[in-house]
Coordinates of C-alpha atoms (C1' of nucleotides) in Angstrom, one line a residue:
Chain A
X1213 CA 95.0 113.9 83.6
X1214 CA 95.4 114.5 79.8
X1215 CA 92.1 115.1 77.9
X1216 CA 92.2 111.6 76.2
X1217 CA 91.6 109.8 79.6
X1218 CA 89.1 112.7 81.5
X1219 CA 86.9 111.6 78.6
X1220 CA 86.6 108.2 79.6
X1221 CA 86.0 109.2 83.3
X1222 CA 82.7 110.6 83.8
X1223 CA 80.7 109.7 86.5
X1224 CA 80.0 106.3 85.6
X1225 CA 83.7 105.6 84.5
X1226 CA 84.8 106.1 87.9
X1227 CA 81.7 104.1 89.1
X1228 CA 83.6 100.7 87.0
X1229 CA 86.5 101.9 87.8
X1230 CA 86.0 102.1 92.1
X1231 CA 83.9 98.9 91.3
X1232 CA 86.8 97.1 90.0
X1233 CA 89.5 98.2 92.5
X1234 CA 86.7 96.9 95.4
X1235 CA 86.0 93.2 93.2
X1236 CA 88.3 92.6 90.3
X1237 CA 86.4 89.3 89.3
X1238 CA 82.5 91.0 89.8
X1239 CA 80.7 89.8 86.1
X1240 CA 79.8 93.2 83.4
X1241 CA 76.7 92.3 83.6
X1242 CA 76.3 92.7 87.4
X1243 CA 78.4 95.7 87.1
X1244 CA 76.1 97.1 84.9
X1245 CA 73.2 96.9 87.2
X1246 CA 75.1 98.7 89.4
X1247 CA 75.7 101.8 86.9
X1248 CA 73.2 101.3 83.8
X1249 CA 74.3 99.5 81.7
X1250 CA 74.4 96.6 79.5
X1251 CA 77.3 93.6 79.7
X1252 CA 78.9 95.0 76.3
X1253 CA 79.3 98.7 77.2
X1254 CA 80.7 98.1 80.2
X1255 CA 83.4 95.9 78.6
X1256 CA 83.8 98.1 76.4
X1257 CA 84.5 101.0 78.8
X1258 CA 86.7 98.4 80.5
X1259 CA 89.0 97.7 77.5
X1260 CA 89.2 101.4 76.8
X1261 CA 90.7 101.6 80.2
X1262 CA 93.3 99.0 80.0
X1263 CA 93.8 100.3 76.6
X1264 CA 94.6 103.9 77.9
X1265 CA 96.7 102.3 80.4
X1266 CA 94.6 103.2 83.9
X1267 CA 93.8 99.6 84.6
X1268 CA 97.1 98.5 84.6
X1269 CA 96.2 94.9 86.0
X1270 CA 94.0 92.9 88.8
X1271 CA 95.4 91.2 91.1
X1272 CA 94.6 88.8 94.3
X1273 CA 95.6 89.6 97.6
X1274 CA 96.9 87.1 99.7
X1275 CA 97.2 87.1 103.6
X1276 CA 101.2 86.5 104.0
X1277 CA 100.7 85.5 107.2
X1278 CA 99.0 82.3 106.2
X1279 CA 101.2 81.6 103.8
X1280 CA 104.3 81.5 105.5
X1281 CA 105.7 85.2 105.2
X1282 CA 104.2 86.8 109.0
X1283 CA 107.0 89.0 109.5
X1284 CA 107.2 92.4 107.4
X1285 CA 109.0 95.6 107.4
X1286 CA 109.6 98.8 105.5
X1287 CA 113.4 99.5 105.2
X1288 CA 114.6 103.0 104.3
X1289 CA 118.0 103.0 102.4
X1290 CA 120.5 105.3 101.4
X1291 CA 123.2 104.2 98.5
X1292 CA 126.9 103.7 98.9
X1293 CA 128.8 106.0 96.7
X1294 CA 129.7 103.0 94.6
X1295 CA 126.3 101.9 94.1
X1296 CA 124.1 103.3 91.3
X1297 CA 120.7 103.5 91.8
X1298 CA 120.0 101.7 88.3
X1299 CA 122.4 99.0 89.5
X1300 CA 120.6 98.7 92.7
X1301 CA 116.9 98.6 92.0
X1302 CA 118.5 96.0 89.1
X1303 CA 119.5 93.7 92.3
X1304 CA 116.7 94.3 94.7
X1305 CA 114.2 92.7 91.3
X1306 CA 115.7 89.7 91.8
X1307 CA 115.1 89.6 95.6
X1308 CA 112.1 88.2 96.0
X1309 CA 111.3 89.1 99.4
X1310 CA 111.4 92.7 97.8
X1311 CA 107.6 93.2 97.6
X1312 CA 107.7 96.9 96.5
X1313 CA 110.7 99.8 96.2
X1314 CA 109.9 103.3 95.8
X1315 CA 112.8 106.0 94.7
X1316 CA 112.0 109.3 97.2
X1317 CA 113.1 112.4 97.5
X1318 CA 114.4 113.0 101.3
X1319 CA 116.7 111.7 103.4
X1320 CA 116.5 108.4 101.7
X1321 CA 117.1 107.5 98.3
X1322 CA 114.7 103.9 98.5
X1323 CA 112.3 102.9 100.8
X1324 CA 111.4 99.3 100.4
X1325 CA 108.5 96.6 102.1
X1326 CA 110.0 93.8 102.5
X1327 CA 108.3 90.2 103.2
X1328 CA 110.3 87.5 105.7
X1329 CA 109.4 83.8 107.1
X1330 CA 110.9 84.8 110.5
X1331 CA 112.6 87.5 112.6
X1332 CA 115.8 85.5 111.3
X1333 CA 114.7 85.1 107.7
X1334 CA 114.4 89.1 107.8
X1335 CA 117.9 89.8 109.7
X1336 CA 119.2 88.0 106.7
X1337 CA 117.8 89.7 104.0
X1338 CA 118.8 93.0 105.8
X1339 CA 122.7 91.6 105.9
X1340 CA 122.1 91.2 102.0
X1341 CA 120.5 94.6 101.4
X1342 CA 123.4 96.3 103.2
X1343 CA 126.1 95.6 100.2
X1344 CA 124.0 98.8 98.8
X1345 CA 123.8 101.0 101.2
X1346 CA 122.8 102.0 104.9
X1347 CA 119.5 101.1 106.2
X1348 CA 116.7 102.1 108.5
X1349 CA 114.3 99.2 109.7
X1350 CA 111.2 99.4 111.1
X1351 CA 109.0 96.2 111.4
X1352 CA 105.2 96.6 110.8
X1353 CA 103.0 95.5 113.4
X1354 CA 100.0 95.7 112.1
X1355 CA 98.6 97.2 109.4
X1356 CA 95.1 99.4 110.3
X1357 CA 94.7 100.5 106.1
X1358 CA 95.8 97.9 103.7
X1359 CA 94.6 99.6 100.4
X1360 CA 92.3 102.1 99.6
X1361 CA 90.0 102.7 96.7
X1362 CA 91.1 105.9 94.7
X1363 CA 87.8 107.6 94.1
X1364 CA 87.0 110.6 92.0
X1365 CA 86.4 112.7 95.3
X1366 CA 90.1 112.2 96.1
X1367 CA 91.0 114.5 92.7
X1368 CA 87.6 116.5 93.2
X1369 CA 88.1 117.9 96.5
X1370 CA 91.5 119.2 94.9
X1371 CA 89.5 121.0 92.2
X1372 CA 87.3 122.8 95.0
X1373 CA 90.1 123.4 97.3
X1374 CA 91.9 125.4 95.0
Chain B
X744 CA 101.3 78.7 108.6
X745 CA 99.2 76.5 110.6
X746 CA 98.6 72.7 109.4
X747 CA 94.9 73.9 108.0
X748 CA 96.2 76.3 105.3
X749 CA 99.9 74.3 104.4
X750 CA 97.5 71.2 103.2
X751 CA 95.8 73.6 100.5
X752 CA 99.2 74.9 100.0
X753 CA 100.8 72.4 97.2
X754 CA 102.5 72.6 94.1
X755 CA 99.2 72.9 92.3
X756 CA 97.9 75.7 94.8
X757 CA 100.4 77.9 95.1
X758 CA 100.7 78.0 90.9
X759 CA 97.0 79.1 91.6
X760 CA 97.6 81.3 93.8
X761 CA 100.5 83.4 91.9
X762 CA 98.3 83.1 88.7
X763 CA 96.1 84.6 90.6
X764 CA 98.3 87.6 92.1
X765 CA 99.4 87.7 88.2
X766 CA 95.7 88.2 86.4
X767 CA 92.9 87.7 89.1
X768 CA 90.5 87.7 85.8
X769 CA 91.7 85.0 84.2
X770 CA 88.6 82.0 83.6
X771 CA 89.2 79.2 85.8
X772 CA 89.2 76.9 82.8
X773 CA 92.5 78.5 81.6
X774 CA 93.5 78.1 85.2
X775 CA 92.9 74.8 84.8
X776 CA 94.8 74.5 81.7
X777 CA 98.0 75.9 83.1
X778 CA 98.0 73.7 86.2
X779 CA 96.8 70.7 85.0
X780 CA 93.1 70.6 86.3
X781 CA 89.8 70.9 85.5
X782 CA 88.0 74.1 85.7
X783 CA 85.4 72.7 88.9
X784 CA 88.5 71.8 90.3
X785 CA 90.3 75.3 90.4
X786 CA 87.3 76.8 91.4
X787 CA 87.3 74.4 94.7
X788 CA 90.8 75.2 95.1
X789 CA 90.2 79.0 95.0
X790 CA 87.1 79.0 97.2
X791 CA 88.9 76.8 99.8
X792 CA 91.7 79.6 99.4
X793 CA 89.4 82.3 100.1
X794 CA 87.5 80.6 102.9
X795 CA 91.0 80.0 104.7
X796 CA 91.2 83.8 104.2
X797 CA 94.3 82.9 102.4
X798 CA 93.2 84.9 99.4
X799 CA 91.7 88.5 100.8
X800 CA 90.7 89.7 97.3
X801 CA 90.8 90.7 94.1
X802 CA 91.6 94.6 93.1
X803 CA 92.4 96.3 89.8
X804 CA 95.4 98.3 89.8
X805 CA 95.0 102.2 88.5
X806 CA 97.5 103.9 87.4
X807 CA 97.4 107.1 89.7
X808 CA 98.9 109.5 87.3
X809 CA 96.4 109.1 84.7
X810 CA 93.3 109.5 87.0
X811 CA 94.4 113.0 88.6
X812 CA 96.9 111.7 91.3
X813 CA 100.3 112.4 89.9
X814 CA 101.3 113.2 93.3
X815 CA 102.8 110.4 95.9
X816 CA 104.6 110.5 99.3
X817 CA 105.4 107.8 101.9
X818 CA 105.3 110.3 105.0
X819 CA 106.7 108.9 108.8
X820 CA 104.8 109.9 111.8
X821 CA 105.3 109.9 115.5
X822 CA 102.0 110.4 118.2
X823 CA 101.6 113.4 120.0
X824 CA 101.2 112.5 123.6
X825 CA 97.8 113.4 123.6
X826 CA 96.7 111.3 120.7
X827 CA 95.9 107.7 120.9
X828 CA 96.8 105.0 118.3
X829 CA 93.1 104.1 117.6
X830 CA 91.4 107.5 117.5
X831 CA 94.7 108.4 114.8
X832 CA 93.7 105.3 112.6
X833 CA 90.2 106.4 113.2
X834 CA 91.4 109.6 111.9
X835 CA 93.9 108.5 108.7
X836 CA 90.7 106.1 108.1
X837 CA 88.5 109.5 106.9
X838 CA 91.4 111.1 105.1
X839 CA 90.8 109.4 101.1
X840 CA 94.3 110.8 100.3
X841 CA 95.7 108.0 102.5
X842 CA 96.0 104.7 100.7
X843 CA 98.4 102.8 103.0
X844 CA 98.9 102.7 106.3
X845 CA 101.4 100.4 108.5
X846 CA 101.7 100.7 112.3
X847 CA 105.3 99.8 112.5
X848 CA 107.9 99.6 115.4
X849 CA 111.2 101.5 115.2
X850 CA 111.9 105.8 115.1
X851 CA 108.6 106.7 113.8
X852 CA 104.3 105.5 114.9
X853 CA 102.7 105.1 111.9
X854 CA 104.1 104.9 107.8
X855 CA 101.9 106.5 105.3
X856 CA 101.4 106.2 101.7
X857 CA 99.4 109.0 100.4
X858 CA 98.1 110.5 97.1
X859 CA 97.4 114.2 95.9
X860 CA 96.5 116.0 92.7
X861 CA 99.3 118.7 92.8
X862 CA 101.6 119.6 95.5
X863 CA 99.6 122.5 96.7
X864 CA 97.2 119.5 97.5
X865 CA 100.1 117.9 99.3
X866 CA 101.0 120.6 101.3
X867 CA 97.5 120.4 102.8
X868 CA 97.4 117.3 103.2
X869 CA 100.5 117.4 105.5
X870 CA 98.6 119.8 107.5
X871 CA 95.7 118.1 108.0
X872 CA 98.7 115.4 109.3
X873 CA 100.4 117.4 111.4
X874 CA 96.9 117.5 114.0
X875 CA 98.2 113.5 115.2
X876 CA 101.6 114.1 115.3
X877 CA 105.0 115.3 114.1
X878 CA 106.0 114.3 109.9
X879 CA 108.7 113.2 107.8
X880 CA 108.0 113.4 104.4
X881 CA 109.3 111.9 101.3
X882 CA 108.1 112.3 97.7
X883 CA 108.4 109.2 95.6
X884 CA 109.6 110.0 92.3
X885 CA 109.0 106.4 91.0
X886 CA 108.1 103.1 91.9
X887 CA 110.5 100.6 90.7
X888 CA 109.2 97.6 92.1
X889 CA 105.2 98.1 92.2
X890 CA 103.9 94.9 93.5
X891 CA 105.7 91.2 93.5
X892 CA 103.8 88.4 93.8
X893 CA 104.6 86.1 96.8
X894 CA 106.0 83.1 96.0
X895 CA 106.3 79.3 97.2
X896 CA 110.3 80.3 96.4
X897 CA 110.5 82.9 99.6
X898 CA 108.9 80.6 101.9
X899 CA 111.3 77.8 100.9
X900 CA 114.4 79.8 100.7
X901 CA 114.1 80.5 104.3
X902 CA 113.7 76.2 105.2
X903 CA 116.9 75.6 103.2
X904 CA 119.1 78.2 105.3
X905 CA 117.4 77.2 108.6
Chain C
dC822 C1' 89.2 65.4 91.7
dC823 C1' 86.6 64.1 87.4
dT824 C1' 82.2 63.8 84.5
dG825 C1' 78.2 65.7 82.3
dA826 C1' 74.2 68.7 82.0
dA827 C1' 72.0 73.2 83.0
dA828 C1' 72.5 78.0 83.8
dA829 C1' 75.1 82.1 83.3
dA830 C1' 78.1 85.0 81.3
dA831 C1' 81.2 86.6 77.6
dA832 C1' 82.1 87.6 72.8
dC833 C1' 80.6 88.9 68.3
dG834 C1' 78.1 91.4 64.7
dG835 C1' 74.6 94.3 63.4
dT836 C1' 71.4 98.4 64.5
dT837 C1' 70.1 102.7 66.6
dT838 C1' 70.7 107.3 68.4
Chain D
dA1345 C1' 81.2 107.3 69.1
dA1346 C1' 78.7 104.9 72.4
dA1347 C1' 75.1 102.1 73.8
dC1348 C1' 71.6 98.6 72.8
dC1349 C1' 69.9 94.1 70.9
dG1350 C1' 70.1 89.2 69.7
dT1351 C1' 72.8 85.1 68.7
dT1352 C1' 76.7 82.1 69.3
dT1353 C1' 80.3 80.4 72.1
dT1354 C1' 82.5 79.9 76.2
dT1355 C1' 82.5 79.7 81.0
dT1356 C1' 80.5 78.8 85.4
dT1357 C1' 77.8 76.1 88.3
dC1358 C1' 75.9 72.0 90.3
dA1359 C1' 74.6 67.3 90.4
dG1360 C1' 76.6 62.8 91.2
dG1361 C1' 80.4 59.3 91.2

DNA sequence: CCTGAAAAAAACGGTTT
DNA sequence: AAACCGTTTTTTTCAGG
């Protein structure tokens, strides 16, 4: 955390900031009841944060389930010796069913969570994800935490731990 | 994708609803503008949408590094025998450092995503873990694909190869 | 789903501390 | 530099068709 964006994240900072992660479209003004202050302040906190880059965008959830997509996995992948990574994560953005890819350090090179219409819908998309490399599949059940706030407490507790 | 939700589910609704995934702050008159309706309109559409349950919410996105948690890891766990599924979840469910949980089928129980301030802070946080069960860790170095919206496009592709 | 009016919120500029 | 205040403009909301 560089000093240019702990100045912006005082106490009521974080206060907008969990606010907006919990209801992206809540109004300034009934924002600012909640932390004291007016409809222009907090927009203007709120623009410093986009400004600064930690609001990087809201975004509406949808229940994929309802809208055709109830199957879901999270595929671990290695990479053929052929295969650059850069290449790769170039042809898994224009998968769609891709819904996120992370580059780890560990066994695996990528893991990915993919989305899929049907049990066959997903056996497909694995056949095209293994022109990159070997894969380990595991299909989610369920999914018991979605997405959690991050909270200052999170990067306190750090602070008193150490 | 039962007969209730696929009638809200047109052309016109699902541009809503990947606007939506895109900017969930954008005025429902501009909505209105890119889809070809009115704003009263779009704001039936959306509270139909979120009355289905279609649409869950609508979160800002922080960027983790510049709010104090540089540090992410997608960590595998099994269940000690002793430990049940629920009072795990119960557990994870206290734990702020994890933001993701999946219960999935395959090698491993449960698929974390977690945050930390440092790795010292990791470390701890995988032995706070280790209580349910035994770990695999990865640290993610990046995230190549964050978040993609879902589309009308993956729910067709899989019609036109059935 | 549109229309039109009323209410609310957002945006803008100027002022204070 | 940051928050407040008041005004203007836009957006949202709600009635009815």
């Amino acid at each position: 955390m560089t000093s240019d964006t702990e100045r912006l994240l005082d106490a009521t900072g974080w206060q907008i900031l969990v606010a907006l992660q919990s209801d992206a479209r809540i109004s300034y003004s009934e924002l600012g009841q909640h932390v004291g202050l007016i409809a222009p302040a907090v927009r203007e906190r709120i623009r410093k944060f986009e400004e600064a880059g930690i609001i990087t965008g809201y975004h509406a959830t949808v229940n994929r389930r309802l809208v055709g997509l109830p199957v879901s996995a999270i595929i671990r992948m290695g990479l053929h010796a052929s295969e650059s990574s850069a290449a790769t994560i170039a042809a898994l953005d224009s998968i769609e069913e891709v819904l996120e890819c992370a580059r780890v350090m560990g066994t695996d090179t990528l893991i990915l969570k993919v989305g899929a219409t049907s049990i066959e819908h997903l056996e497909k998309l694995i056949d095209r994800l293994l022109v990159y490399g070997p894969l380990t599949s595991a299909m989610v059940l369920s999914t018991p935490i979605e997405r959690r706030n991050v909270t200052q407490a999170i990067t306190m507790q750090a602070q008193t731990e150490a």
